Amino acid sequence: MKEKIKIAVAFNEAHPELYFKKEQKNSAELSFIPFFEVDKTTPIEEFEYIARKINSPKFLAFTFNLKDNLDSLIKMINQEKPDVIFNFIELFNDNPRLEMNIVGLFELLDIPYTGASPMALSTCQSKILVKQLLKSYGILTPPFVVFNSTAKNFNHGLKYPLIVKPAYEDASVGIENASIVTNKIKLKQRVEYVLDYFKQPALVEEFIEGRELNISVMGDKNPFVLPISEIDFASMPGNLHNIVSYQAKWDPFHEAYHKTIPICPAKLNKRIEQFASQTALKAFNVMGVRDYARVDIRLSKDNQLFVLEVNPNPDLTEGAGFMRSAHAAGLSYSRALKRIVMLAYERGKRAK
């Protein structure tokens, strides 16, 4: 009987004891009517659920928490000898910029792993480099400038409104309602906030009013685009900008979380849908990502497509983001996870 493919679902939660289950609040407590229910699943439970969904007659999956301990990782690899590491490790010692170093270790140990390579992770970590690379390949991205330090006059040559972002964060970290600025005074305040709080350059780009499209791409040698998802801002109140802020992504008690409603498949005319898919696939290839990624695009009011982000190894929560598009393509959660595993497994086999 053929042995099962062994998968280590690897993540890094240094202090899992600090997690607690969020409680649902009603509209009176929140001062608005919530659209989504509060997800009470802890990250640890989420990874255990992923392992259960992978387990089958062909696959044997188990979870591994790094807990910022490289020795434990080496020990697990030597003892368990996984065929594939399903890589959910996004930071080390609370530093997301060390994410690439962990997969570099997987490379040195010659163990197949899911998702982006060290080079792709490193490149995508810099919003500045991403924009420069995309632009060099003829892919539209909003005009931008970078401030590495505070300036006297903040001259930039861009058209207001502008959006100010930390240059090296992901998952909408540092993107809030106050990130949209409409004059030089607010620009100065926000740039100085990013410089002081995040200790990194401030990326300032023209804010593109329009529709926000999330385009998921799956594959390695022959990547393909999944059905396009859109973030619907129709219910967003006037005091909040039409952006997917940190609060909109991660704070279930913030109004923005309940007013950014996903629609999948997005309702687009065929020409725009085709061009958006082609643009996302080109961005996927330019940035060297693989297996699964999400390309965030703004469709302006005059129907131009601007790439905002290329996200390697995006969130794989069931029913959200990437998996929403996978479901629309006819892939169950379990089947999509297994397909990602096999992309890594087959890549490892080719390398032998």
Coordinates of C-alpha atoms in Angstrom, one line a residue, residues 57-296:
P57 CA -6.8 8.5 2.3
K58 CA -4.0 10.2 0.3
F59 CA -2.8 12.9 2.9
L60 CA -1.8 12.8 6.5
A61 CA -1.6 16.4 7.9
F62 CA -0.5 17.6 11.4
T63 CA -0.1 21.0 12.9
F64 CA 3.2 22.5 14.1
N65 CA 3.6 25.8 16.0
L66 CA 7.1 27.2 15.7
K67 CA 6.7 29.5 18.8
D68 CA 9.8 31.5 17.6
N69 CA 12.0 28.4 18.2
L70 CA 14.1 27.3 15.3
D71 CA 15.5 24.3 17.2
S72 CA 11.9 23.0 17.5
L73 CA 11.5 23.3 13.7
I74 CA 14.6 21.4 13.0
K75 CA 13.6 18.7 15.5
M76 CA 10.1 18.4 14.0
I77 CA 11.6 18.0 10.5
N78 CA 14.1 15.3 11.6
Q79 CA 11.5 13.4 13.6
E80 CA 8.4 13.7 11.5
K81 CA 10.1 13.9 8.0
P82 CA 7.2 15.7 6.3
D83 CA 6.9 15.5 2.5
V84 CA 5.5 19.0 2.3
I85 CA 5.4 22.0 4.7
F86 CA 2.2 24.0 4.3
N87 CA 3.7 27.3 5.2
F88 CA 1.6 29.7 7.3
I89 CA 4.6 31.3 9.0
E90 CA 4.4 35.0 8.4
L91 CA 6.8 36.4 11.0
F92 CA 9.6 35.5 13.3
N93 CA 10.3 37.2 16.7
D94 CA 7.4 39.5 15.8
N95 CA 9.1 40.7 12.7
P96 CA 7.3 40.1 9.4
R97 CA 10.4 41.0 7.4
L98 CA 12.0 37.7 8.6
E99 CA 9.3 35.7 6.9
M100 CA 11.6 35.2 3.9
N101 CA 14.3 33.8 6.2
I102 CA 12.1 30.9 7.3
V103 CA 11.4 29.7 3.8
G104 CA 15.1 30.2 3.1
L105 CA 15.7 27.6 5.8
F106 CA 13.2 25.3 4.1
E107 CA 15.2 25.7 0.9
L108 CA 18.5 24.9 2.7
L109 CA 16.9 21.8 4.1
D110 CA 15.5 20.8 0.7
I111 CA 11.9 20.4 1.9
P112 CA 9.1 21.3 -0.4
Y113 CA 6.8 24.0 0.9
T114 CA 3.7 25.8 -0.2
G115 CA 3.7 29.4 -1.5
A116 CA 6.2 32.0 -2.5
S117 CA 10.0 31.6 -2.5
P118 CA 12.3 33.8 -0.3
M119 CA 13.0 36.1 -3.3
A120 CA 9.4 36.6 -4.1
L121 CA 8.5 37.2 -0.4
S122 CA 11.3 39.7 -0.1
T123 CA 10.4 41.6 -3.2
C124 CA 6.6 41.7 -2.4
Q125 CA 7.4 43.0 1.1
S126 CA 8.4 46.3 -0.4
K127 CA 5.5 48.2 -1.8
I128 CA 8.0 50.5 -3.5
L129 CA 9.8 47.8 -5.3
V130 CA 6.6 46.1 -6.3
K131 CA 5.4 49.3 -7.9
Q132 CA 8.7 49.9 -9.7
L133 CA 8.7 46.4 -11.1
L134 CA 5.1 46.5 -12.2
K135 CA 5.7 49.8 -13.9
S136 CA 8.8 48.6 -15.7
Y137 CA 6.6 45.8 -17.3
G138 CA 3.9 48.2 -18.4
I139 CA 1.4 47.4 -15.7
L140 CA -0.4 50.5 -14.4
T141 CA -0.1 51.4 -10.7
P142 CA -1.1 54.6 -9.0
P143 CA 1.5 57.4 -9.4
F144 CA 3.5 57.7 -6.2
V145 CA 6.4 59.3 -4.3
V146 CA 8.3 58.0 -1.2
F147 CA 9.3 60.0 1.8
N148 CA 12.2 58.6 3.8
S149 CA 12.3 61.4 6.2
T150 CA 10.2 64.4 7.1
A151 CA 10.4 67.3 4.6
K152 CA 10.0 71.1 4.8
N153 CA 7.5 71.6 2.0
F154 CA 6.3 68.0 1.0
N155 CA 6.3 68.8 -2.7
H156 CA 5.2 65.8 -4.7
G157 CA 3.5 66.6 -8.0
L158 CA 0.6 64.2 -7.3
K159 CA -3.1 64.9 -7.5
Y160 CA -5.1 64.9 -4.3
P161 CA -6.7 62.9 -2.7
L162 CA -3.6 60.8 -1.7
I163 CA -3.2 57.7 0.4
V164 CA -0.3 57.3 2.8
K165 CA 1.0 53.8 3.5
P166 CA 3.9 52.2 5.4
A167 CA 6.3 50.9 2.7
Y168 CA 7.0 47.5 4.2
E169 CA 3.8 46.3 5.9
D170 CA 1.1 44.0 4.6
A171 CA -2.4 42.9 5.5
S172 CA -3.5 46.6 5.5
V173 CA -1.3 47.4 8.6
G174 CA -1.0 51.1 8.8
I175 CA -3.9 51.8 6.4
E176 CA -6.8 53.6 8.2
N177 CA -9.4 56.2 7.4
A178 CA -6.8 58.9 8.3
S179 CA -4.5 57.5 5.6
I180 CA -6.5 59.4 2.9
V181 CA -5.3 63.0 2.9
T182 CA -6.6 66.0 0.9
N183 CA -4.1 68.7 1.6
K184 CA -0.5 69.4 2.5
I185 CA -1.1 69.8 6.2
K186 CA -2.8 66.4 6.5
L187 CA -0.2 64.8 4.2
K188 CA 2.6 66.1 6.5
Q189 CA 0.8 64.8 9.6
R190 CA 0.3 61.3 8.2
V191 CA 3.7 60.9 6.7
E192 CA 5.3 61.9 10.0
Y193 CA 3.1 59.4 11.8
V194 CA 4.2 56.6 9.5
L195 CA 7.9 57.6 9.9
D196 CA 7.6 57.8 13.6
Y197 CA 5.4 54.9 14.4
F198 CA 6.4 52.3 11.8
K199 CA 10.1 53.4 11.5
Q200 CA 10.0 53.0 7.8
P201 CA 9.5 55.0 4.6
A202 CA 6.1 56.4 3.8
L203 CA 4.7 55.5 0.4
V204 CA 2.3 58.2 -0.9
E205 CA 0.2 57.5 -4.0
E206 CA -2.7 59.0 -5.7
F207 CA -5.9 57.6 -4.4
I208 CA -7.9 55.9 -7.2
E209 CA -11.6 56.4 -6.7
G210 CA -13.6 53.5 -8.1
R211 CA -14.2 49.7 -7.6
E212 CA -11.8 47.4 -5.8
L213 CA -11.2 44.0 -7.3
N214 CA -9.5 41.1 -5.6
I215 CA -8.1 38.7 -8.2
S216 CA -6.9 35.3 -7.0
V217 CA -4.4 33.3 -9.0
M218 CA -3.6 29.6 -8.4
G219 CA -0.8 27.5 -9.9
D220 CA 2.9 27.1 -10.4
K221 CA 4.1 26.2 -13.9
N222 CA 0.6 27.0 -15.4
P223 CA -1.1 29.5 -13.2
F224 CA -4.7 30.4 -13.8
V225 CA -7.1 33.1 -12.6
L226 CA -10.1 32.3 -10.3
P227 CA -13.4 34.1 -10.5
I228 CA -12.9 37.8 -9.7
S229 CA -14.2 39.1 -6.3
E230 CA -15.2 42.7 -5.7
I231 CA -15.4 44.7 -2.4
D232 CA -18.7 46.5 -2.5
F233 CA -18.5 50.0 -0.9
A234 CA -22.2 50.9 -1.5
S235 CA -23.0 50.7 2.2
M236 CA -20.0 52.7 3.4
P237 CA -21.1 55.7 5.5
G238 CA -20.0 59.1 4.5
N239 CA -17.5 59.5 7.3
L240 CA -15.5 56.5 6.1
H241 CA -13.4 56.4 2.9
N242 CA -14.0 53.6 0.3
I243 CA -10.9 51.6 1.3
V244 CA -10.1 48.2 2.7
S245 CA -8.5 49.5 5.9
Y246 CA -6.9 47.5 8.7
Q247 CA -10.2 47.9 10.6
A248 CA -12.2 46.7 7.6
K249 CA -10.1 43.5 7.4
W250 CA -9.5 42.6 11.1
D251 CA -11.8 44.5 13.6
P252 CA -15.2 42.9 13.8
F253 CA -16.4 45.7 16.1
H254 CA -15.6 48.5 13.6
E255 CA -18.2 49.7 11.2
A256 CA -15.9 49.5 8.2
Y257 CA -15.6 45.7 8.8
H258 CA -19.4 45.4 8.1
K259 CA -19.6 47.9 5.2
T260 CA -17.0 46.3 2.9
I261 CA -19.1 43.5 1.4
P262 CA -17.5 40.9 -0.9
I263 CA -19.2 40.0 -4.2
C264 CA -18.0 37.0 -6.1
P265 CA -18.1 36.7 -9.0
A266 CA -17.9 40.4 -9.6
K267 CA -20.3 41.9 -12.1
L268 CA -18.0 43.1 -14.8
N269 CA -18.3 43.4 -18.6
K270 CA -16.4 40.8 -20.5
R271 CA -13.8 43.2 -21.8
I272 CA -12.9 44.5 -18.4
E273 CA -13.0 41.1 -16.8
Q274 CA -10.7 39.7 -19.4
F275 CA -8.2 42.5 -19.1
A276 CA -8.3 42.4 -15.3
S277 CA -7.5 38.7 -15.4
Q278 CA -4.7 39.2 -17.9
T279 CA -3.3 42.0 -15.7
A280 CA -3.4 39.9 -12.5
L281 CA -1.7 37.0 -14.2
K282 CA 1.0 39.2 -15.6
A283 CA 1.6 40.8 -12.2
F284 CA 1.7 37.3 -10.7
N285 CA 4.4 36.3 -13.1
V286 CA 6.4 39.5 -12.8
M287 CA 6.6 39.2 -9.0
G288 CA 7.6 35.6 -9.2
V289 CA 4.9 34.3 -6.8
R290 CA 3.5 30.8 -7.0
D291 CA 0.9 28.3 -5.9
Y292 CA -1.6 30.9 -4.6
A293 CA -1.7 34.7 -4.5
R294 CA -4.1 37.6 -4.7
V295 CA -3.7 40.7 -6.8
D296 CA -5.6 43.8 -5.6

